Short mmCIF file of C-alpha atoms and ligand atoms in Angstrom, two decimals:
data_model
loop_
_atom_site.label_atom_id
_atom_site.label_comp_id
_atom_site.label_asym_id
_atom_site.label_seq_id
_atom_site.Cartn_x
_atom_site.Cartn_y
_atom_site.Cartn_z
CA MET A 1 157.13 79.43 124.65
CA LYS A 2 154.49 81.92 123.64
CA PHE A 3 156.25 84.52 125.78
CA MET A 4 159.56 83.94 123.94
CA GLU A 5 157.90 84.40 120.57
CA ALA A 6 156.34 87.65 121.65
CA LYS A 7 159.73 88.89 122.80
CA PHE A 8 161.32 88.04 119.44
CA GLU A 9 158.64 89.82 117.54
CA THR A 10 159.11 93.00 119.55
CA LYS A 11 162.85 92.95 118.98
CA SER A 12 162.73 92.57 115.21
CA PHE A 13 160.00 95.17 115.01
CA SER A 14 161.98 97.77 116.93
CA LYS A 15 165.17 97.18 114.88
CA ALA A 16 163.33 97.56 111.63
CA PHE A 17 161.64 100.68 112.92
CA ILE A 18 164.67 102.51 114.27
CA GLY A 19 167.23 101.27 111.78
CA ASP A 20 170.30 99.41 112.94
CA SER A 21 173.02 102.07 112.81
CA HIS A 22 170.82 105.04 113.58
CA TYR A 23 170.21 104.27 117.21
CA ARG A 24 173.84 103.54 118.02
CA ASP A 25 174.98 106.97 116.83
CA ILE A 26 173.31 108.82 119.57
CA PHE A 27 174.31 107.17 122.86
CA SER A 28 177.16 108.69 124.82
CA GLY A 29 178.42 105.23 125.77
CA ASN A 30 179.55 104.31 122.26
CA PRO A 31 183.31 105.05 121.86
CA GLU A 32 182.76 105.78 118.18
CA ASN A 33 180.62 108.75 119.14
CA VAL A 34 183.24 110.71 121.06
CA ASN A 35 183.54 113.29 118.28
CA TYR A 36 179.81 113.75 118.19
CA TYR A 37 179.78 114.16 121.97
CA GLU A 38 182.59 116.73 121.92
CA LYS A 39 180.99 118.73 119.14
CA THR A 40 177.67 118.73 120.95
CA VAL A 41 179.32 120.04 124.10
CA ARG A 42 181.25 122.72 122.12
CA ASP A 43 178.13 123.93 120.32
CA THR A 44 176.20 124.04 123.57
CA LEU A 45 179.01 125.89 125.29
CA GLU A 46 178.95 128.53 122.58
CA VAL A 47 175.28 129.18 123.22
CA ILE A 48 175.75 129.35 126.99
CA THR A 49 178.76 131.67 126.71
CA HIS A 50 176.75 133.95 124.47
CA PHE A 51 173.95 134.01 127.07
CA LEU A 52 176.39 134.84 129.86
CA GLN A 53 178.35 137.47 127.94
CA THR A 54 175.76 139.39 126.03
CA ARG A 55 172.76 139.66 128.26
CA GLN A 56 171.97 143.35 128.71
CA ASN A 57 168.92 142.79 130.89
CA PRO A 58 167.89 140.07 133.33
CA LEU A 59 164.89 139.27 131.14
CA GLY A 60 164.03 139.09 127.46
CA ASP A 61 160.52 138.93 126.05
CA THR A 62 158.28 138.12 129.03
CA SER A 63 155.02 137.66 127.15
CA VAL A 64 153.40 134.35 128.10
CA HIS A 65 151.24 134.45 125.02
CA ARG A 66 154.04 134.94 122.47
CA ASN A 67 156.21 132.37 124.20
CA ARG A 68 153.53 129.70 124.37
CA ASN A 69 152.44 130.38 120.85
CA LYS A 70 155.94 129.81 119.46
CA ILE A 71 156.40 126.62 121.44
CA ASP A 72 152.98 125.24 120.65
CA HIS A 73 153.70 125.56 116.93
CA ILE A 74 156.88 123.52 117.00
CA PRO A 75 156.23 120.02 115.65
CA ILE A 76 157.13 117.20 118.01
CA ASP A 77 157.06 114.60 115.34
CA PRO A 78 159.51 111.77 114.55
CA LYS A 79 159.54 112.79 110.88
CA GLU A 80 160.71 116.31 111.63
CA THR A 81 163.71 115.89 113.92
CA ILE A 82 166.54 118.42 113.62
CA SER A 83 170.27 118.53 114.39
CA ILE A 84 171.59 119.60 117.78
CA LYS A 85 172.84 122.84 116.26
CA GLU A 86 169.39 123.59 114.87
CA CYS A 87 167.79 122.61 118.15
CA LEU A 88 170.11 125.00 120.00
CA SER A 89 169.31 127.82 117.66
CA GLU A 90 165.58 127.15 118.03
CA LEU A 91 166.04 127.00 121.79
CA CYS A 92 167.60 130.46 121.89
CA ASP A 93 164.41 131.79 120.39
CA ILE A 94 161.96 129.92 122.59
CA TYR A 95 163.89 129.86 125.86
CA ILE A 96 167.46 131.09 126.32
CA ASP A 97 167.09 134.60 124.87
CA ASN A 98 164.22 135.27 127.24
CA ALA A 99 165.20 133.16 130.24
CA THR A 100 165.63 134.93 133.56
CA ALA A 101 169.33 135.66 134.05
CA PHE A 102 169.99 135.13 137.74
CA HIS A 103 173.58 136.29 137.35
CA HIS A 104 172.48 139.76 136.21
CA SER A 105 172.93 142.57 138.72
CA SER A 106 169.35 143.78 138.17
CA TYR A 107 167.92 140.40 139.10
CA VAL A 108 166.99 141.07 142.72
CA ALA A 109 163.82 139.02 143.04
CA HIS A 110 163.57 135.51 144.44
CA LEU A 111 165.87 133.22 146.41
CA ASN A 112 167.80 132.13 143.34
CA CYS A 113 171.53 132.65 143.27
CA PRO A 114 174.21 133.17 140.66
CA ILE A 115 176.22 129.98 140.38
CA LEU A 116 179.88 129.11 140.75
CA ILE A 117 181.74 127.93 137.64
CA PRO A 118 183.25 124.79 139.29
CA THR A 119 179.72 123.52 139.90
CA LEU A 120 179.15 123.54 136.15
CA ALA A 121 182.05 121.19 135.58
CA ALA A 122 180.50 118.97 138.22
CA GLU A 123 177.07 119.20 136.56
CA MET A 124 178.55 117.89 133.34
CA ILE A 125 180.08 114.94 135.11
CA ILE A 126 176.91 114.29 137.11
CA SER A 127 174.75 113.91 134.05
CA SER A 128 177.36 112.31 131.79
CA ILE A 129 178.20 109.51 134.21
CA ASN A 130 174.70 109.51 135.65
CA SER A 131 175.38 107.75 138.95
CA SER A 132 172.28 107.06 140.97
CA MET A 133 172.68 107.59 144.67
CA ASP A 134 170.23 104.94 145.86
CA THR A 135 172.74 102.12 146.07
CA TRP A 136 176.47 101.66 146.32
CA ASP A 137 176.66 99.54 143.18
CA GLN A 138 175.24 102.45 141.17
CA SER A 139 177.32 105.15 142.82
CA ILE A 140 180.70 103.74 143.84
CA GLY A 141 182.78 106.67 145.05
CA ALA A 142 179.82 109.02 144.75
CA THR A 143 178.19 107.60 147.88
CA ALA A 144 181.43 108.08 149.79
CA ILE A 145 181.63 111.71 148.63
CA GLU A 146 178.06 112.38 149.72
CA LEU A 147 178.68 110.73 153.10
CA ARG A 148 181.79 112.86 153.59
CA LEU A 149 179.85 116.05 152.84
CA VAL A 150 177.05 115.09 155.21
CA GLU A 151 179.68 114.59 157.88
CA TRP A 152 181.21 117.98 157.02
CA MET A 153 177.88 119.78 157.21
CA GLY A 154 176.87 118.06 160.47
CA LYS A 155 180.11 119.30 162.00
CA LYS A 156 179.47 122.84 160.71
CA ILE A 157 176.10 122.69 162.46
CA ARG A 158 177.99 121.46 165.54
CA TYR A 159 175.87 118.38 166.03
CA GLN A 160 177.35 115.86 168.44
CA GLU A 161 178.49 112.42 167.22
CA GLY A 162 175.67 110.27 165.91
CA PHE A 163 174.10 112.68 163.44
CA ASP A 164 173.22 111.79 159.87
CA GLY A 165 171.80 113.36 156.76
CA ILE A 166 171.09 113.15 153.08
CA PHE A 167 171.07 115.34 149.99
CA THR A 168 167.59 116.27 148.79
CA SER A 169 165.99 118.08 145.89
CA GLY A 170 165.25 121.25 147.84
CA GLY A 171 163.99 122.89 150.98
CA THR A 172 160.48 121.59 150.43
CA GLN A 173 161.64 117.98 150.51
CA SER A 174 164.01 118.61 153.43
CA ASN A 175 161.23 120.25 155.43
CA LEU A 176 158.89 117.38 154.60
CA MET A 177 161.46 114.96 156.00
CA GLY A 178 161.75 117.04 159.18
CA LEU A 179 157.98 116.95 159.67
CA LEU A 180 157.85 113.23 158.88
CA LEU A 181 160.43 112.39 161.54
CA ALA A 182 158.70 114.72 164.01
CA ARG A 183 155.38 112.98 163.41
CA ASP A 184 156.74 109.44 163.59
CA THR A 185 158.93 110.03 166.61
CA TYR A 186 155.91 111.35 168.45
CA ILE A 187 153.76 108.39 167.41
CA LYS A 188 156.41 105.86 168.36
CA LYS A 189 156.88 107.46 171.77
CA ASN A 190 153.22 107.90 172.64
CA TYR A 191 151.30 105.08 170.99
CA ASP A 192 151.65 101.36 170.85
CA MET A 193 152.25 101.34 167.16
CA ILE A 194 155.02 101.46 164.55
CA PRO A 195 154.20 104.52 162.48
CA ASP A 196 155.77 103.47 159.17
CA GLN A 197 153.97 100.13 159.43
CA HIS A 198 150.61 100.97 160.99
CA GLY A 199 149.93 104.48 159.72
CA LEU A 200 148.46 107.21 161.85
CA PRO A 201 146.62 106.94 165.18
CA SER A 202 143.14 108.46 165.29
CA ASP A 203 144.60 111.19 167.48
CA ALA A 204 146.62 112.46 164.50
CA LYS A 205 144.04 115.11 163.74
CA LYS A 206 144.94 116.68 167.08
CA PHE A 207 148.67 116.92 166.26
CA ARG A 208 149.93 120.50 166.24
CA ILE A 209 153.07 121.99 164.67
CA PHE A 210 154.15 125.48 165.66
CA CYS A 211 155.95 127.82 163.30
CA SER A 212 155.99 131.55 162.75
CA GLU A 213 153.35 133.27 160.65
CA VAL A 214 156.07 134.17 158.12
CA SER A 215 157.51 130.66 157.80
CA HIS A 216 157.63 128.98 154.39
CA PHE A 217 154.47 127.47 152.89
CA SER A 218 156.25 124.13 152.39
CA LEU A 219 155.56 123.41 156.08
CA SER A 220 151.85 123.67 155.58
CA LYS A 221 152.10 121.64 152.39
CA GLY A 222 154.19 119.04 154.24
CA ALA A 223 151.62 118.74 157.02
CA SER A 224 148.97 118.16 154.42
CA ILE A 225 151.02 115.51 152.54
CA LEU A 226 151.71 113.73 155.82
CA GLY A 227 148.01 113.34 156.51
CA LEU A 228 147.94 115.83 159.37
CA GLY A 229 146.16 118.50 157.39
CA LYS A 230 147.03 122.15 157.09
CA ASP A 231 145.03 122.75 160.26
CA ALA A 232 147.86 121.09 162.16
CA ILE A 233 149.96 124.19 161.55
CA VAL A 234 149.71 126.80 164.29
CA SER A 235 151.00 130.16 163.06
CA VAL A 236 152.75 132.04 165.80
CA PRO A 237 152.79 135.84 165.35
CA VAL A 238 156.12 137.57 164.84
CA ASP A 239 157.65 140.54 166.65
CA LEU A 240 158.73 143.80 165.02
CA GLN A 241 161.80 142.09 163.55
CA TYR A 242 159.65 139.36 161.98
CA LYS A 243 160.95 136.73 164.39
CA MET A 244 158.72 134.27 166.18
CA ASP A 245 157.28 135.87 169.33
CA LEU A 246 158.40 133.55 172.12
CA SER A 247 155.91 134.56 174.79
CA LEU A 248 153.10 133.96 172.30
CA LEU A 249 154.65 130.63 171.31
CA GLU A 250 154.54 129.43 174.92
CA GLN A 251 151.00 130.69 175.42
CA MET A 252 149.82 129.05 172.20
CA ILE A 253 151.34 125.70 173.08
CA LEU A 254 149.55 125.78 176.43
CA GLU A 255 146.31 126.87 174.81
CA GLU A 256 146.43 124.03 172.27
CA LYS A 257 147.08 121.57 175.09
CA ARG A 258 144.18 123.03 177.05
CA GLN A 259 141.93 122.41 174.07
CA GLY A 260 143.03 118.76 174.01
CA ASN A 261 145.34 119.11 171.03
CA LEU A 262 148.80 117.55 170.91
CA PRO A 263 151.87 119.68 170.15
CA ILE A 264 154.39 117.52 168.29
CA ALA A 265 156.94 119.98 166.89
CA ILE A 266 158.23 123.51 166.70
CA ILE A 267 159.77 124.64 163.43
CA ALA A 268 162.04 127.66 163.64
CA THR A 269 163.04 129.50 160.51
CA ALA A 270 166.62 130.67 160.10
CA GLY A 271 166.10 133.11 157.28
CA THR A 272 162.45 133.72 156.48
CA THR A 273 161.67 133.91 152.79
CA ASP A 274 160.40 137.48 152.84
CA PHE A 275 162.48 139.16 155.52
CA GLY A 276 165.47 136.90 156.07
CA SER A 277 164.70 137.08 159.78
CA ILE A 278 166.13 134.39 162.04
CA ASP A 279 163.96 133.06 164.86
CA PRO A 280 165.62 132.86 168.32
CA LEU A 281 166.91 129.31 167.95
CA THR A 282 168.39 128.68 171.39
CA GLU A 283 165.27 129.86 173.18
CA ILE A 284 162.96 127.87 170.90
CA ALA A 285 165.13 124.78 171.45
CA ALA A 286 164.59 125.19 175.21
CA ILE A 287 160.82 125.47 174.78
CA ALA A 288 160.75 122.36 172.58
CA ARG A 289 162.80 120.49 175.18
CA GLU A 290 160.48 121.59 177.97
CA HIS A 291 157.50 120.16 176.08
CA SER A 292 159.47 117.11 174.84
CA ILE A 293 158.66 117.84 171.23
CA TRP A 294 160.65 117.84 167.99
CA PHE A 295 162.65 120.92 167.05
CA HIS A 296 163.34 121.45 163.35
CA VAL A 297 165.19 124.44 161.90
CA ASP A 298 164.36 125.52 158.38
CA ALA A 299 167.68 127.12 157.42
CA ALA A 300 166.97 126.77 153.70
CA TYR A 301 167.91 130.43 153.25
CA GLY A 302 170.11 131.20 156.25
CA GLY A 303 172.24 128.03 156.07
CA GLY A 304 175.03 129.88 154.29
CA LEU A 305 175.71 131.86 157.46
CA LEU A 306 177.32 128.72 158.86
CA LEU A 307 180.37 129.63 156.77
CA SER A 308 180.59 133.30 157.67
CA ARG A 309 183.02 134.17 160.44
CA LYS A 310 181.15 137.42 161.07
CA GLN A 311 177.61 136.01 160.98
CA ARG A 312 177.92 132.42 162.27
CA THR A 313 176.68 133.36 165.75
CA ARG A 314 173.30 134.32 164.30
CA LEU A 315 172.71 130.59 163.84
CA SER A 316 173.65 129.72 167.42
CA GLY A 317 171.20 127.17 168.71
CA ILE A 318 170.87 125.29 165.41
CA GLU A 319 173.03 122.60 167.02
CA TYR A 320 170.17 121.82 169.44
CA SER A 321 167.78 121.02 166.60
CA ASP A 322 166.55 117.47 166.04
CA SER A 323 166.72 118.12 162.32
CA CYS A 324 167.38 120.93 159.90
CA THR A 325 167.13 122.02 156.29
CA ILE A 326 170.05 123.63 154.46
CA ASP A 327 169.56 124.66 150.84
CA LEU A 328 172.75 124.71 148.86
CA HIS A 329 170.97 126.20 145.85
CA LYS A 330 170.37 129.41 147.78
CA THR A 331 173.25 130.76 149.87
CA PHE A 332 175.91 128.27 148.76
CA PHE A 333 175.69 129.38 145.09
CA GLN A 334 174.93 125.91 143.71
CA PRO A 335 172.80 125.17 140.65
CA ILE A 336 169.33 123.79 141.25
CA SER A 337 168.83 121.33 142.72
CA ALA A 338 170.92 120.93 145.83
CA SER A 339 169.72 120.80 149.41
CA MET A 340 170.56 118.89 152.55
CA PHE A 341 168.52 117.39 155.34
CA LEU A 342 170.39 116.76 158.58
CA MET A 343 169.21 114.97 161.69
CA LYS A 344 170.78 114.92 165.14
CA ASP A 345 170.23 111.20 165.74
CA HIS A 346 170.91 108.81 162.88
CA ARG A 347 168.53 106.24 164.39
CA ASN A 348 165.62 108.31 163.14
CA THR A 349 166.29 107.05 159.64
CA SER A 350 164.40 103.95 160.78
CA PHE A 351 161.14 105.73 159.90
CA ILE A 352 161.96 105.85 156.23
CA GLN A 353 164.22 102.89 155.70
CA TYR A 354 163.13 100.18 153.35
CA TYR A 355 164.93 97.12 152.10
CA ALA A 356 164.12 95.90 148.60
CA ASP A 357 165.59 92.59 147.51
CA TYR A 358 166.40 93.86 144.05
CA LEU A 359 168.08 97.02 145.31
CA ASN A 360 169.47 97.08 148.82
CA PRO A 361 169.04 93.69 150.49
CA LYS A 362 169.60 93.83 154.22
CA GLU A 363 172.38 91.23 154.07
CA GLN A 364 174.61 93.73 152.29
CA GLU A 365 174.81 95.89 155.37
CA ALA A 366 176.65 93.17 157.25
CA ASP A 367 179.39 93.51 154.61
CA GLY A 368 179.69 97.22 155.40
CA ILE A 369 178.16 98.35 152.12
CA PRO A 370 176.58 101.78 152.59
CA ASN A 371 173.21 102.45 151.04
CA LEU A 372 171.72 105.88 151.02
CA VAL A 373 168.28 104.94 149.77
CA LYS A 374 167.21 104.00 153.28
CA LYS A 375 167.71 107.60 154.39
CA SER A 376 165.92 109.21 151.50
CA ILE A 377 162.32 109.54 150.41
CA GLN A 378 163.58 109.36 146.81
CA THR A 379 164.87 106.21 145.12
CA THR A 380 166.73 107.17 141.93
CA ARG A 381 168.61 110.31 142.97
CA ARG A 382 171.13 112.64 141.31
CA PHE A 383 174.70 112.98 142.51
CA ASP A 384 174.12 116.64 143.44
CA ALA A 385 176.72 116.33 146.16
CA LEU A 386 179.45 116.47 143.52
CA LYS A 387 178.72 120.15 142.84
CA PHE A 388 179.31 120.97 146.45
CA TRP A 389 182.41 118.78 146.53
CA PHE A 390 183.85 120.75 143.60
CA THR A 391 182.97 123.98 145.39
CA LEU A 392 184.67 123.07 148.65
CA ARG A 393 187.72 121.62 146.89
CA THR A 394 188.26 124.48 144.43
CA VAL A 395 186.70 127.54 146.07
CA GLY A 396 186.83 126.65 149.75
CA GLU A 397 184.56 127.48 152.65
CA ASP A 398 186.33 130.75 153.55
CA LYS A 399 185.54 132.32 150.21
CA LEU A 400 181.95 131.11 150.39
CA GLY A 401 181.69 132.74 153.81
CA ASN A 402 183.09 135.99 152.38
CA TYR A 403 180.49 135.98 149.61
CA ILE A 404 177.79 135.75 152.27
CA ASP A 405 179.34 138.66 154.15
CA GLU A 406 179.40 140.68 150.94
CA ILE A 407 175.72 140.15 150.16
CA ILE A 408 174.80 141.04 153.75
CA GLU A 409 176.86 144.24 153.52
CA LEU A 410 175.26 145.10 150.18
CA SER A 411 171.82 144.58 151.72
CA LYS A 412 172.58 146.92 154.59
CA GLU A 413 173.79 149.61 152.18
CA THR A 414 170.64 149.07 150.13
CA PHE A 415 168.55 149.56 153.26
CA HIS A 416 170.20 152.93 153.85
CA VAL A 417 169.74 154.03 150.24
CA LEU A 418 166.02 153.18 150.36
CA ASN A 419 165.54 154.61 153.82
CA ASN A 420 167.14 157.90 152.85
CA ARG A 421 164.80 158.43 149.94
CA ASP A 422 161.56 160.21 150.84
CA ASN A 423 159.40 158.14 148.50
CA PHE A 424 160.13 154.77 150.07
CA GLU A 425 158.96 152.97 153.16
CA VAL A 426 161.20 150.06 154.24
CA LEU A 427 159.74 147.41 156.53
CA ASN A 428 162.84 145.59 157.73
CA TYR A 429 166.52 146.03 158.43
CA PRO A 430 168.10 143.04 156.66
CA GLU A 431 169.35 140.25 158.88
CA ILE A 432 170.49 138.38 155.77
CA SER A 433 169.76 139.87 152.37
CA ALA A 434 166.01 140.38 151.91
CA LEU A 435 164.34 143.79 152.03
CA VAL A 436 160.63 144.50 151.94
CA PHE A 437 159.62 148.04 150.98
CA ARG A 438 157.19 150.07 148.92
CA TYR A 439 157.08 153.19 146.87
CA ILE A 440 154.96 155.91 148.48
CA PRO A 441 154.77 159.16 146.53
CA LYS A 442 153.74 162.32 148.37
CA ASN A 443 150.03 163.05 148.61
CA PHE A 444 149.07 159.66 147.22
CA PRO A 445 146.00 157.94 148.69
CA ASP A 446 146.93 155.14 151.11
CA ASN A 447 144.23 152.86 149.78
CA ARG A 448 145.83 152.84 146.30
CA LEU A 449 149.36 151.99 147.40
CA THR A 450 148.87 148.26 146.91
CA GLN A 451 147.69 148.80 143.34
CA LEU A 452 150.51 151.24 142.63
CA ASN A 453 153.25 148.90 143.83
CA GLN A 454 151.72 145.95 142.00
CA ASN A 455 151.74 148.04 138.83
CA ILE A 456 155.37 149.02 139.38
CA LYS A 457 156.43 145.41 139.73
CA LYS A 458 154.51 144.37 136.63
CA ALA A 459 155.74 147.28 134.49
CA ILE A 460 159.36 146.63 135.44
CA PHE A 461 159.00 142.91 134.73
CA GLU A 462 157.50 143.63 131.32
CA SER A 463 160.29 146.09 130.48
CA GLY A 464 162.80 143.30 131.14
CA LYS A 465 165.18 145.87 132.67
CA ALA A 466 165.10 144.46 136.20
CA MET A 467 163.32 141.78 138.13
CA ILE A 468 162.06 142.52 141.62
CA ALA A 469 159.79 140.42 143.79
CA GLY A 470 156.68 141.31 145.72
CA THR A 471 154.83 140.06 148.77
CA LYS A 472 151.95 140.95 151.01
CA VAL A 473 152.26 142.13 154.59
CA LYS A 474 149.00 142.57 156.50
CA ASN A 475 147.14 142.43 153.19
CA GLU A 476 149.12 145.29 151.68
CA PHE A 477 151.39 144.68 148.69
CA TYR A 478 155.11 145.46 149.04
CA LEU A 479 158.10 145.19 146.76
CA LYS A 480 160.94 142.91 147.74
CA PHE A 481 164.63 142.60 147.01
CA THR A 482 166.47 139.36 147.66
CA LEU A 483 170.15 140.06 147.15
CA LEU A 484 172.24 136.96 146.51
CA ASN A 485 174.83 138.21 144.07
CA PRO A 486 178.18 139.09 145.69
CA MET A 487 179.32 140.70 142.40
CA THR A 488 176.56 143.32 142.48
CA THR A 489 177.57 146.82 143.53
CA ILE A 490 175.53 149.38 145.42
CA GLU A 491 175.68 151.63 142.32
CA GLU A 492 173.90 148.90 140.33
CA ILE A 493 171.28 148.57 143.03
CA GLN A 494 170.83 152.33 143.04
CA LYS A 495 169.99 152.13 139.33
CA VAL A 496 167.27 149.58 140.08
CA ILE A 497 165.91 151.86 142.79
CA ASP A 498 165.97 154.78 140.31
CA LEU A 499 164.02 152.61 137.89
CA ILE A 500 161.44 151.84 140.58
CA GLU A 501 161.11 155.54 141.31
CA GLU A 502 160.71 156.51 137.63
CA THR A 503 158.22 153.72 137.04
CA GLY A 504 156.37 154.66 140.22
CA GLU A 505 156.10 158.25 139.10
CA GLN A 506 154.61 157.22 135.75
CA GLN A 507 152.29 154.62 137.23
CA SER A 508 151.01 156.90 139.97
CA LYS A 509 149.69 159.32 137.30
CA HIS A 510 147.39 156.58 135.97
CA LEU A 511 145.96 155.91 139.40
CA ILE A 512 144.97 159.34 140.68
C1 PLP B 1 162.65 129.46 154.27
C2 PLP B 1 162.40 128.53 153.11
N1 PLP B 1 162.17 127.24 153.34
C3 PLP B 1 161.93 126.37 152.35
C4 PLP B 1 161.91 126.78 151.05
C5 PLP B 1 161.62 125.80 149.95
O1 PLP B 1 162.79 125.52 149.27
P1 PLP B 1 162.81 124.86 147.82
O2 PLP B 1 162.25 125.91 146.92
O3 PLP B 1 164.24 124.57 147.60
O4 PLP B 1 161.96 123.65 147.86
C6 PLP B 1 162.14 128.13 150.74
C7 PLP B 1 162.11 128.60 149.36
O5 PLP B 1 162.28 129.74 149.05
C8 PLP B 1 162.40 129.03 151.80
O6 PLP B 1 162.60 130.33 151.58
#
């Protein structure tokens, strides 16, 4: 009785506070608000079109201080709310006018791609309908679309029957899932315990995961999240092409065993973040098989090569993996976030499956109702698959494959341009579309090259005229291009290289 009264009080309080009509105006589900919805979308579209059409540079004002200052002074106060139009105009000032434009030809920095227009239509539907992929009753139709795409991708990988997979938020989550299954498969096989029930055996601190020294940091982070610690990661040196050195891999596995440690997995990278190098997948698969350990391929970057007729063979061997990561928001030109985790044997989902009475009771399975939550480490989950569905239905895999070929060609041309200029040292011939290089003016002291190239990167960023990335190789700083825009021409890249040269010339004067 007391409980009922309390409930009543809350209800009348909230109505009085919000005002009866006020709160109905704003929800998209009210048919009376269709005009408001359409106008909001039109106004927003105007702002986005302006951003896409008028951006001269990939960046606007890059000052952290000015940006934070503006935002910190905006009142977030219920008495000072503004209209959508006003909010959009304010947003241009604090965000859109300065936001990094990934579609710009002088954006050549990180693994972020320009996006395909059909995916934007999908994005609107995804958030307007707001299906949640955890259960069938919240995602009727959507679940079937996701399942179909998982099946499609598994076939592209050339997995045999029996594979499975799930859409994830990104490569970090997909890699975490790969490590999780590697860990739990090993525990189940070697210990009298059920890993998802009993936790880790005391031996877990001896578990070892082998990956190349230039693999992505998410592996180390994943090992730490999974309770194995970063020390579980064994970094295998790379050869001159930045690929995992196989003879060292074999020696290091044996050495770890000799020390009493327990190899549980090898992670190959198909497209390293800095160099785009692809580890020898078939050979690594054989080594993993020989030691009866898990083989995961991190193809977050290189996954797009699956669709290229010219480059597909570079991923040969991925079909032997126990699991793999494919990021759609990198080489499939999808908006963030969109990634896939695939596993060779669907039975491995048992390590993450969970049945909650309120959500996905086990009995439902007998009725053939699919539920994706048991394959995911998320619960509420976006219908990101729809973007990819739109892409395959309206663009098609052949065109996607051609875009990949174009960025690889552009990267090769870029290599030659850089290599033919006396003032540049290039570290790698691009296997996909990443190039690591530095500016080295004549008669400039070697020990100041790191500082010089850091200054170049910073000065160019602050000018807003281009955005290039940087990384360290053997403790020396290098500049980096990641080319993911098939619309970019070599002439446009040459302009960025000219800018680097001009900036380098100016900056070098301050350092001698
Ligand atoms: C090889 C590789 N793996 C994993 C990741 C992590 O992907 P995400 O940023 O989507 O989590 C990246 C990111 O750049 C990557 O390059």
